[in-house]
PDB file of C-alpha atoms in Angstrom:
ATOM      1  CA  MET Z1498       0.000   0.000   0.000  1.00 46.00           C
ATOM      2  CA  THR Z1499       1.283   3.494  -0.885  1.00 45.00           C
ATOM      3  CA  ASP Z1500      -0.916   5.969   1.000  1.00 46.00           C
ATOM      4  CA  GLU Z1501       1.239   8.918   2.095  1.00 41.00           C
ATOM      5  CA  SER Z1502      -1.076   9.903   4.948  1.00 44.00           C
ATOM      6  CA  ARG Z1503      -0.047   6.790   6.875  1.00 41.00           C
ATOM      7  CA  GLY Z1504       3.398   8.101   7.703  1.00 37.00           C
ATOM      8  CA  ILE Z1505       4.462   9.034  11.194  1.00 34.00           C
ATOM      9  CA  GLY Z1506       2.696  12.222  12.266  1.00 39.00           C
ATOM     10  CA  GLY Z1507       0.250  12.084   9.314  1.00 45.00           C
ATOM     11  CA  THR Z1508      -3.505  12.295   9.633  1.00 54.00           C
ATOM     12  CA  ILE Z1509      -5.951   9.594   8.617  1.00 67.00           C
ATOM     13  CA  GLY Z1510      -9.578  10.404   7.901  1.00 70.00           C
ATOM     14  CA  PRO Z1511     -11.998  11.731   5.276  1.00 77.00           C
ATOM     15  CA  PRO Z1512     -11.409  11.723   2.416  1.00 79.00           C
ATOM     16  CA  TRP Z1513     -10.438   8.095   3.052  1.00 82.00           C
ATOM     17  CA  SER Z1514      -7.657   6.408   1.105  1.00 82.00           C
ATOM     18  CA  VAL Z1515      -8.757   3.129  -0.460  1.00 86.00           C
ATOM     19  CA  ASP Z1516      -5.389   1.703   0.569  1.00 86.00           C
ATOM     20  CA  VAL Z1517      -6.049   2.477   4.232  1.00 86.00           C
ATOM     21  CA  LEU Z1518      -9.548   1.015   4.090  1.00 87.00           C
ATOM     22  CA  ALA Z1519      -8.291  -2.117   2.295  1.00 88.00           C
ATOM     23  CA  ASP Z1520      -5.627  -2.639   4.959  1.00 88.00           C
ATOM     24  CA  LEU Z1521      -8.186  -2.151   7.694  1.00 86.00           C
ATOM     25  CA  HIS Z1522     -10.595  -4.550   5.992  1.00 87.00           C
ATOM     26  CA  ALA Z1523      -7.852  -7.169   5.536  1.00 87.00           C
ATOM     27  CA  GLY Z1524      -6.818  -6.956   9.199  1.00 85.00           C
ATOM     28  CA  VAL Z1525      -3.181  -6.079   8.497  1.00 84.00           C
ATOM     29  CA  LEU Z1526      -3.093  -2.972  10.692  1.00 86.00           C
ATOM     30  CA  ASP Z1527      -1.906  -3.294  14.276  1.00 86.00           C
ATOM     31  CA  ASP Z1528      -4.590  -3.658  16.906  1.00 86.00           C
ATOM     32  CA  THR Z1529      -4.155  -0.158  18.341  1.00 88.00           C
ATOM     33  CA  ARG Z1530      -4.473   1.598  14.991  1.00 85.00           C
ATOM     34  CA  ALA Z1531      -7.416  -0.599  13.946  1.00 84.00           C
ATOM     35  CA  ALA Z1532      -9.247   0.190  17.199  1.00 86.00           C
ATOM     36  CA  GLU Z1533      -8.812   3.903  16.478  1.00 86.00           C
ATOM     37  CA  LEU Z1534     -10.012   3.691  12.873  1.00 87.00           C
ATOM     38  CA  TRP Z1535     -13.053   1.427  13.068  1.00 89.00           C
ATOM     39  CA  PRO Z1536     -15.331   3.956  14.914  1.00 88.00           C
ATOM     40  CA  LEU Z1537     -14.360   6.669  12.430  1.00 88.00           C
ATOM     41  CA  VAL Z1538     -14.898   4.454   9.408  1.00 86.00           C
ATOM     42  CA  ASN Z1539     -18.232   3.091  10.616  1.00 88.00           C
ATOM     43  CA  ALA Z1540     -19.460   6.663  11.073  1.00 87.00           C
ATOM     44  CA  ASP Z1541     -18.564   7.653   7.495  1.00 89.00           C
ATOM     45  CA  PRO Z1542     -21.063   6.529   4.775  1.00 88.00           C
ATOM     46  CA  GLU Z1543     -18.476   6.774   1.986  1.00 87.00           C
ATOM     47  CA  ALA Z1544     -15.995   4.647   3.909  1.00 86.00           C
ATOM     48  CA  ARG Z1545     -18.726   2.108   4.708  1.00 87.00           C
ATOM     49  CA  ALA Z1546     -19.630   1.919   1.005  1.00 88.00           C
ATOM     50  CA  ILE Z1547     -16.028   1.061   0.128  1.00 90.00           C
ATOM     51  CA  LEU Z1548     -15.890  -1.611   2.861  1.00 87.00           C
ATOM     52  CA  ASP Z1549     -19.204  -3.073   1.618  1.00 88.00           C
ATOM     53  CA  ALA Z1550     -17.742  -3.284  -1.872  1.00 89.00           C
ATOM     54  CA  LEU Z1551     -14.697  -5.071  -0.476  1.00 87.00           C
ATOM     55  CA  ASP Z1552     -17.006  -7.521   1.348  1.00 85.00           C
ATOM     56  CA  ALA Z1553     -18.903  -8.218  -1.874  1.00 84.00           C
ATOM     57  CA  THR Z1554     -15.675  -8.751  -3.818  1.00 86.00           C
ATOM     58  CA  GLN Z1555     -14.381 -11.131  -1.169  1.00 79.00           C
ATOM     59  CA  ALA Z1556     -17.647 -13.110  -1.256  1.00 79.00           C
ATOM     60  CA  ASP Z1557     -17.547 -13.321  -5.063  1.00 76.00           C
ATOM     61  CA  LEU Z1558     -13.989 -14.631  -4.994  1.00 80.00           C
ATOM     62  CA  ALA Z1559     -14.874 -17.203  -2.337  1.00 77.00           C
ATOM     63  CA  ALA Z1560     -17.823 -18.398  -4.437  1.00 74.00           C
ATOM     64  CA  LEU Z1561     -15.536 -19.086  -7.386  1.00 72.00           C
ATOM     65  CA  ALA Z1562     -14.009 -22.000  -5.498  1.00 71.00           C
ATOM     66  CA  ASP Z1563     -17.324 -23.901  -5.567  1.00 72.00           C
ATOM     67  CA  ALA Z1564     -18.525 -22.706  -8.971  1.00 71.00           C
ATOM     68  CA  PRO Z1565     -18.584 -25.327 -11.761  1.00 75.00           C
ATOM     69  CA  ALA Z1566     -15.886 -24.938 -14.360  1.00 72.00           C
ATOM     70  CA  PRO Z1567     -17.166 -23.692 -17.734  1.00 75.00           C
ATOM     71  CA  PRO Z1568     -16.842 -26.038 -20.730  1.00 78.00           C
ATOM     72  CA  MET Z1569     -13.482 -26.012 -22.454  1.00 78.00           C
ATOM     73  CA  PRO Z1570     -13.463 -24.281 -25.879  1.00 83.00           C
ATOM     74  CA  ALA Z1571     -13.764 -26.751 -28.745  1.00 82.00           C
ATOM     75  CA  GLU Z1572     -10.344 -25.893 -30.201  1.00 82.00           C
ATOM     76  CA  PHE Z1573      -8.491 -26.651 -26.992  1.00 82.00           C
ATOM     77  CA  ALA Z1574     -10.619 -29.722 -26.265  1.00 80.00           C
ATOM     78  CA  ALA Z1575      -9.698 -31.212 -29.649  1.00 82.00           C
ATOM     79  CA  ARG Z1576      -5.998 -30.533 -29.082  1.00 84.00           C
ATOM     80  CA  LEU Z1577      -6.147 -32.115 -25.622  1.00 85.00           C
ATOM     81  CA  ASP Z1578      -7.971 -35.164 -26.989  1.00 83.00           C
ATOM     82  CA  ALA Z1579      -5.299 -35.598 -29.639  1.00 83.00           C
ATOM     83  CA  ALA Z1580      -2.507 -35.268 -27.084  1.00 85.00           C
ATOM     84  CA  LEU Z1581      -4.123 -37.826 -24.741  1.00 85.00           C
ATOM     85  CA  ALA Z1582      -4.670 -40.235 -27.616  1.00 81.00           C
ATOM     86  CA  ALA Z1583      -1.032 -39.919 -28.689  1.00 82.00           C
ATOM     87  CA  GLU Z1584       0.137 -40.492 -25.110  1.00 81.00           C
ATOM     88  CA  ALA Z1585      -2.060 -43.572 -24.747  1.00 80.00           C
ATOM     89  CA  ALA Z1586      -0.879 -44.968 -28.094  1.00 78.00           C
ATOM     90  CA  ALA Z1587       2.763 -44.506 -27.098  1.00 79.00           C
ATOM     91  CA  ALA Z1588       2.303 -45.996 -23.615  1.00 76.00           C
ATOM     92  CA  PHE Z1589       0.067 -48.923 -24.634  1.00 74.00           C
ATOM     93  CA  PRO Z1590       0.782 -49.784 -28.279  1.00 69.00           C
ATOM     94  CA  GLY Z1591      -1.632 -52.249 -29.877  1.00 64.00           C
ATOM     95  CA  GLN Z1592      -4.526 -51.516 -27.536  1.00 58.00           C
ATOM     96  CA  ALA Z1593      -7.832 -50.298 -28.949  1.00 47.00           C
ATOM     97  CA  GLN Z1594      -8.453 -46.596 -28.595  1.00 49.00           C
ATOM     98  CA  ALA Z1595     -11.322 -45.425 -26.409  1.00 48.00           C
ATOM     99  CA  ALA Z1596     -14.485 -44.269 -28.128  1.00 47.00           C
ATOM    100  CA  PRO Z1597     -14.660 -40.503 -28.698  1.00 50.00           C
ATOM    101  CA  ARG Z1598     -16.558 -38.528 -26.106  1.00 50.00           C
ATOM    102  CA  GLN Z1599     -19.964 -37.181 -26.916  1.00 51.00           C
ATOM    103  CA  ALA Z1600     -20.006 -33.687 -28.324  1.00 47.00           C
ATOM    104  CA  GLY Z1601     -21.372 -30.821 -26.302  1.00 49.00           C
ATOM    105  CA  PRO Z1602     -23.470 -27.921 -27.572  1.00 50.00           C
ATOM    106  CA  GLY Z1603     -22.568 -26.955 -31.129  1.00 48.00           C
ATOM    107  CA  ASN Z1604     -21.079 -30.407 -31.788  1.00 48.00           C
ATOM    108  CA  ALA Z1605     -17.892 -29.369 -29.972  1.00 47.00           C
ATOM    109  CA  PRO Z1606     -16.319 -32.116 -27.835  1.00 48.00           C
ATOM    110  CA  VAL Z1607     -16.400 -31.039 -24.191  1.00 49.00           C
ATOM    111  CA  VAL Z1608     -13.613 -32.378 -22.018  1.00 49.00           C
ATOM    112  CA  ASP Z1609     -14.274 -33.219 -18.390  1.00 56.00           C
ATOM    113  CA  LEU Z1610     -10.877 -32.295 -16.909  1.00 56.00           C
ATOM    114  CA  ALA Z1611     -11.518 -34.247 -13.700  1.00 60.00           C
ATOM    115  CA  ALA Z1612     -12.321 -37.415 -15.689  1.00 63.00           C
ATOM    116  CA  ALA Z1613      -9.289 -36.934 -17.928  1.00 59.00           C
ATOM    117  CA  ARG Z1614      -7.037 -36.519 -14.913  1.00 61.00           C
ATOM    118  CA  ARG Z1615      -8.504 -39.626 -13.271  1.00 64.00           C
ATOM    119  CA  ARG Z1616      -7.785 -41.664 -16.422  1.00 65.00           C
ATOM    120  CA  ARG Z1617      -4.258 -40.285 -16.609  1.00 60.00           C
ATOM    121  CA  ASN Z1618      -3.600 -40.947 -12.909  1.00 59.00           C
ATOM    122  CA  LYS Z1619      -4.932 -44.474 -13.306  1.00 61.00           C
ATOM    123  CA  ARG Z1620      -2.458 -45.130 -16.118  1.00 59.00           C
ATOM    124  CA  LEU Z1621       0.386 -43.601 -14.114  1.00 56.00           C
ATOM    125  CA  GLY Z1622      -0.615 -45.638 -11.061  1.00 58.00           C
ATOM    126  CA  TRP Z1623      -0.609 -48.846 -13.129  1.00 53.00           C
ATOM    127  CA  ALA Z1624       2.842 -48.052 -14.482  1.00 53.00           C
ATOM    128  CA  ALA Z1625       4.146 -47.188 -11.000  1.00 56.00           C
ATOM    129  CA  GLY Z1626       2.785 -50.502  -9.694  1.00 57.00           C
ATOM    130  CA  VAL Z1627       4.644 -52.412 -12.408  1.00 50.00           C
ATOM    131  CA  LEU Z1628       7.890 -50.572 -11.617  1.00 53.00           C
ATOM    132  CA  THR Z1629       7.453 -51.168  -7.883  1.00 54.00           C
ATOM    133  CA  ALA Z1630       6.883 -54.888  -8.435  1.00 54.00           C
ATOM    134  CA  ALA Z1631       9.931 -55.067 -10.696  1.00 53.00           C
ATOM    135  CA  ALA Z1632      12.080 -53.287  -8.118  1.00 55.00           C
ATOM    136  CA  ALA Z1633      10.870 -55.647  -5.393  1.00 53.00           C
ATOM    137  CA  ALA Z1634      11.761 -58.622  -7.573  1.00 51.00           C
ATOM    138  CA  VAL Z1635      15.271 -57.288  -8.134  1.00 48.00           C
ATOM    139  CA  VAL Z1636      15.734 -56.768  -4.383  1.00 48.00           C
ATOM    140  CA  ALA Z1637      14.452 -60.282  -3.660  1.00 50.00           C
ATOM    141  CA  VAL Z1638      16.866 -61.806  -6.169  1.00 45.00           C
ATOM    142  CA  THR Z1639      19.735 -59.740  -4.774  1.00 47.00           C
ATOM    143  CA  VAL Z1640      19.007 -60.923  -1.233  1.00 47.00           C
ATOM    144  CA  ALA Z1641      18.489 -64.538  -2.232  1.00 48.00           C
ATOM    145  CA  ILE Z1642      21.686 -64.811  -4.282  1.00 46.00           C
ATOM    146  CA  PRO Z1643      24.784 -63.885  -2.256  1.00 50.00           C
ATOM    147  CA  ASN Z1644      27.401 -61.833  -4.043  1.00 48.00           C
ATOM    148  CA  THR Z1645      30.435 -63.726  -5.228  1.00 43.00           C
ATOM    149  CA  SER Z1646      33.709 -62.739  -6.808  1.00 42.00           C
ATOM    150  CA  GLN Z1647      34.455 -63.211 -10.489  1.00 44.00           C
ATOM    151  CA  GLN Z1648      36.360 -66.410  -9.754  1.00 42.00           C
ATOM    152  CA  THR Z1649      34.027 -69.369  -9.354  1.00 42.00           C
ATOM    153  CA  GLY Z1650      34.141 -70.859  -5.870  1.00 40.00           C
ATOM    154  CA  THR Z1651      36.031 -67.917  -4.354  1.00 39.00           C
ATOM    155  CA  PRO Z1652      34.150 -66.232  -1.507  1.00 42.00           C
ATOM    156  CA  ASN Z1653      33.591 -62.523  -1.824  1.00 42.00           C
ATOM    157  CA  VAL Z1654      35.932 -60.421   0.356  1.00 58.00           C
ATOM    158  CA  ALA Z1655      36.074 -56.702   0.975  1.00 72.00           C
ATOM    159  CA  ALA Z1656      37.950 -54.735  -1.645  1.00 80.00           C
ATOM    160  CA  PRO Z1657      41.108 -53.160  -0.223  1.00 80.00           C
ATOM    161  CA  THR Z1658      40.916 -49.443   0.496  1.00 81.00           C
ATOM    162  CA  GLY Z1659      43.278 -46.924   1.981  1.00 85.00           C
ATOM    163  CA  PRO Z1660      46.985 -46.463   1.319  1.00 90.00           C
ATOM    164  CA  SER Z1661      49.069 -49.455   0.268  1.00 92.00           C
ATOM    165  CA  VAL Z1662      51.744 -50.901   2.533  1.00 92.00           C
ATOM    166  CA  GLY Z1663      53.934 -53.973   2.273  1.00 92.00           C
ATOM    167  CA  ASN Z1664      52.991 -57.411   3.598  1.00 92.00           C
ATOM    168  CA  ASP Z1665      55.429 -56.829   6.467  1.00 92.00           C
ATOM    169  CA  GLY Z1666      54.079 -53.338   7.144  1.00 91.00           C
ATOM    170  CA  ALA Z1667      56.734 -51.553   5.146  1.00 92.00           C
ATOM    171  CA  GLY Z1668      55.634 -47.959   4.611  1.00 90.00           C
ATOM    172  CA  ALA Z1669      53.125 -48.034   7.483  1.00 90.00           C
ATOM    173  CA  GLN Z1670      55.292 -45.763   9.640  1.00 89.00           C
ATOM    174  CA  ALA Z1671      54.720 -42.899   7.193  1.00 89.00           C
ATOM    175  CA  LEU Z1672      50.991 -43.116   7.868  1.00 89.00           C
ATOM    176  CA  VAL Z1673      51.222 -42.598  11.633  1.00 87.00           C
ATOM    177  CA  GLY Z1674      51.258 -38.801  11.606  1.00 83.00           C
ATOM    178  CA  LYS Z1675      48.015 -38.474   9.644  1.00 84.00           C
ATOM    179  CA  ALA Z1676      46.308 -41.437  11.343  1.00 87.00           C
ATOM    180  CA  ILE Z1677      46.618 -40.245  14.960  1.00 88.00           C
ATOM    181  CA  GLY Z1678      43.107 -39.337  16.128  1.00 89.00           C
ATOM    182  CA  VAL Z1679      41.406 -40.997  13.121  1.00 91.00           C
ATOM    183  CA  ARG Z1680      38.714 -43.610  13.812  1.00 92.00           C
ATOM    184  CA  ASP Z1681      37.898 -45.102  10.421  1.00 93.00           C
ATOM    185  CA  PHE Z1682      36.983 -48.788  10.868  1.00 93.00           C
ATOM    186  CA  GLY Z1683      36.978 -49.480   7.131  1.00 91.00           C
ATOM    187  CA  PRO Z1684      35.815 -53.015   6.272  1.00 92.00           C
ATOM    188  CA  LEU Z1685      35.298 -53.830   9.971  1.00 92.00           C
ATOM    189  CA  GLN Z1686      32.584 -51.131  10.062  1.00 91.00           C
ATOM    190  CA  ASN Z1687      32.416 -50.584  13.820  1.00 93.00           C
ATOM    191  CA  GLU Z1688      34.336 -50.663  17.097  1.00 91.00           C
ATOM    192  CA  ASP Z1689      32.730 -53.883  18.353  1.00 92.00           C
ATOM    193  CA  ARG Z1690      34.156 -55.887  15.465  1.00 93.00           C
ATOM    194  CA  LEU Z1691      37.561 -54.293  15.956  1.00 94.00           C
ATOM    195  CA  ASP Z1692      37.490 -55.126  19.681  1.00 93.00           C
ATOM    196  CA  ALA Z1693      36.789 -58.758  18.779  1.00 93.00           C
ATOM    197  CA  CYS Z1694      39.876 -58.777  16.543  1.00 95.00           C
ATOM    198  CA  ILE Z1695      42.012 -57.165  19.262  1.00 94.00           C
ATOM    199  CA  ALA Z1696      40.852 -59.757  21.797  1.00 93.00           C
ATOM    200  CA  ALA Z1697      41.511 -62.613  19.355  1.00 94.00           C
ATOM    201  CA  ALA Z1698      45.083 -61.336  18.905  1.00 94.00           C
ATOM    202  CA  GLY Z1699      45.647 -61.345  22.650  1.00 93.00           C
ATOM    203  CA  LEU Z1700      46.344 -57.617  22.852  1.00 92.00           C
ATOM    204  CA  ASP Z1701      45.711 -55.661  26.045  1.00 84.00           C
ATOM    205  CA  PRO Z1702      42.158 -54.250  25.723  1.00 79.00           C
ATOM    206  CA  LYS Z1703      43.048 -51.460  28.169  1.00 82.00           C
ATOM    207  CA  VAL Z1704      45.448 -49.953  25.630  1.00 84.00           C
ATOM    208  CA  ARG Z1705      43.072 -48.147  23.311  1.00 89.00           C
ATOM    209  CA  PRO Z1706      44.217 -47.321  19.779  1.00 93.00           C
ATOM    210  CA  GLU Z1707      45.452 -43.797  19.172  1.00 91.00           C
ATOM    211  CA  GLY Z1708      44.359 -44.090  15.572  1.00 93.00           C
ATOM    212  CA  ILE Z1709      42.370 -46.479  13.357  1.00 94.00           C
ATOM    213  CA  ARG Z1710      42.363 -46.448   9.553  1.00 93.00           C
ATOM    214  CA  PRO Z1711      41.919 -48.864   6.621  1.00 94.00           C
ATOM    215  CA  VAL Z1712      45.004 -49.975   4.716  1.00 94.00           C
ATOM    216  CA  ASN Z1713      45.790 -52.072   1.664  1.00 94.00           C
ATOM    217  CA  VAL Z1714      48.269 -54.701   2.806  1.00 94.00           C
ATOM    218  CA  GLY Z1715      49.734 -56.327  -0.286  1.00 92.00           C
ATOM    219  CA  GLY Z1716      46.339 -56.296  -2.013  1.00 91.00           C
ATOM    220  CA  LYS Z1717      44.390 -57.408   1.059  1.00 93.00           C
ATOM    221  CA  ALA Z1718      41.825 -55.222   2.812  1.00 93.00           C
ATOM    222  CA  GLY Z1719      42.940 -54.446   6.329  1.00 93.00           C
ATOM    223  CA  VAL Z1720      42.490 -52.098   9.272  1.00 95.00           C
ATOM    224  CA  MET Z1721      45.566 -50.734  11.013  1.00 95.00           C
ATOM    225  CA  ILE Z1722      45.556 -49.619  14.629  1.00 95.00           C
ATOM    226  CA  ILE Z1723      48.178 -47.447  16.310  1.00 94.00           C
ATOM    227  CA  LEU Z1724      49.062 -48.366  19.892  1.00 93.00           C
ATOM    228  CA  THR Z1725      51.358 -46.572  22.309  1.00 88.00           C
ATOM    229  CA  THR Z1726      54.255 -48.498  23.832  1.00 85.00           C
ATOM    230  CA  GLY Z1727      55.065 -46.324  26.839  1.00 84.00           C
ATOM    231  CA  LYS Z1728      58.125 -44.895  25.087  1.00 86.00           C
ATOM    232  CA  LEU Z1729      58.308 -41.444  23.557  1.00 85.00           C
ATOM    233  CA  ALA Z1730      57.699 -41.337  19.774  1.00 82.00           C
ATOM    234  CA  GLN Z1731      57.385 -45.118  19.613  1.00 88.00           C
ATOM    235  CA  PHE Z1732      54.238 -46.914  18.391  1.00 91.00           C
ATOM    236  CA  ARG Z1733      53.054 -50.438  17.749  1.00 91.00           C
ATOM    237  CA  LEU Z1734      51.257 -50.858  14.423  1.00 95.00           C
ATOM    238  CA  VAL Z1735      48.945 -53.838  14.040  1.00 96.00           C
ATOM    239  CA  ALA Z1736      46.880 -54.540  10.945  1.00 96.00           C
ATOM    240  CA  PHE Z1737      43.937 -56.948  10.948  1.00 96.00           C
ATOM    241  CA  GLY Z1738      42.388 -58.586   7.902  1.00 94.00           C
ATOM    242  CA  ALA Z1739      38.769 -57.880   6.998  1.00 93.00           C
ATOM    243  CA  ASP Z1740      37.807 -61.418   8.062  1.00 94.00           C
ATOM    244  CA  CYS Z1741      39.166 -61.164  11.619  1.00 95.00           C
ATOM    245  CA  GLY Z1742      36.909 -61.856  14.553  1.00 93.00           C
ATOM    246  CA  PRO Z1743      36.486 -64.090  17.603  1.00 94.00           C
ATOM    247  CA  GLY Z1744      39.043 -66.894  17.428  1.00 93.00           C
ATOM    248  CA  ASN Z1745      40.493 -65.484  14.178  1.00 94.00           C
ATOM    249  CA  PRO Z1746      42.861 -62.525  14.714  1.00 93.00           C
ATOM    250  CA  ALA Z1747      43.860 -62.491  11.014  1.00 95.00           C
ATOM    251  CA  VAL Z1748      46.857 -60.279  11.809  1.00 95.00           C
ATOM    252  CA  LEU Z1749      48.424 -59.023   8.579  1.00 96.00           C
ATOM    253  CA  PHE Z1750      51.418 -57.384  10.295  1.00 95.00           C
ATOM    254  CA  ASP Z1751      52.502 -56.388  13.799  1.00 95.00           C
ATOM    255  CA  LYS Z1752      55.500 -54.097  14.103  1.00 93.00           C
ATOM    256  CA  VAL Z1753      57.001 -51.421  16.358  1.00 93.00           C
ATOM    257  CA  VAL Z1754      58.131 -48.160  14.773  1.00 91.00           C
ATOM    258  CA  GLY Z1755      59.832 -45.035  16.083  1.00 84.00           C
ATOM    259  CA  GLU Z1756      62.522 -44.479  18.665  1.00 74.00           C
ATOM    260  CA  LYS Z1757      63.988 -47.684  20.121  1.00 68.00           C
TER     261      LYS Z1757
END
């Protein structure tokens, strides 16, 4: 609204601004200002006439929501029919086309938009049901058939990730600096599985790793832990295979690095 009389220190009253009356009618003014204006407006016939017109306009707009939609012009109805027929022919080739709708007044085909939308939604729902069933079948097959490696008879194992080190842990010392404070369980996924590997290897469970990170040990997926030894700048590096667990430590290497 752009009424200049609504500025600070301005006066509001006859002749009334339509902007002010519209704001008052819409309830956007603050309660104090509205309480001041309503007695003045109700006492002014011209202001009341404008508010009555706003009431009538609001009622007309509200009635439009329940009013029946007028028939679609014949030109647009024909174009929509052709588009729907082409869509149906593309989606369901070989099926018989539906009989044309009865013409309205003047022999112009009148399209019931609600009916057309219901038919379209029904087709989309059928297609979605087929896709959902197909997806469920794929999931069922995936669950029923365990994943195997490319070599027949070889069980699937986790692919190695992380930096590569030698089978004896060569090169692992260079990883210590960046691994301190890291807790990436890699193929072991969580701390419980790692604790089971540590227990299987007979390591002291009270000595918690200073760092945990996945490593590639000679092409095998592993998880390396960094343990303190009680000596300054000296660490014990132990790498477990991805298949370690209770009764199977699967230690890939176990070495002490740093100051002797």
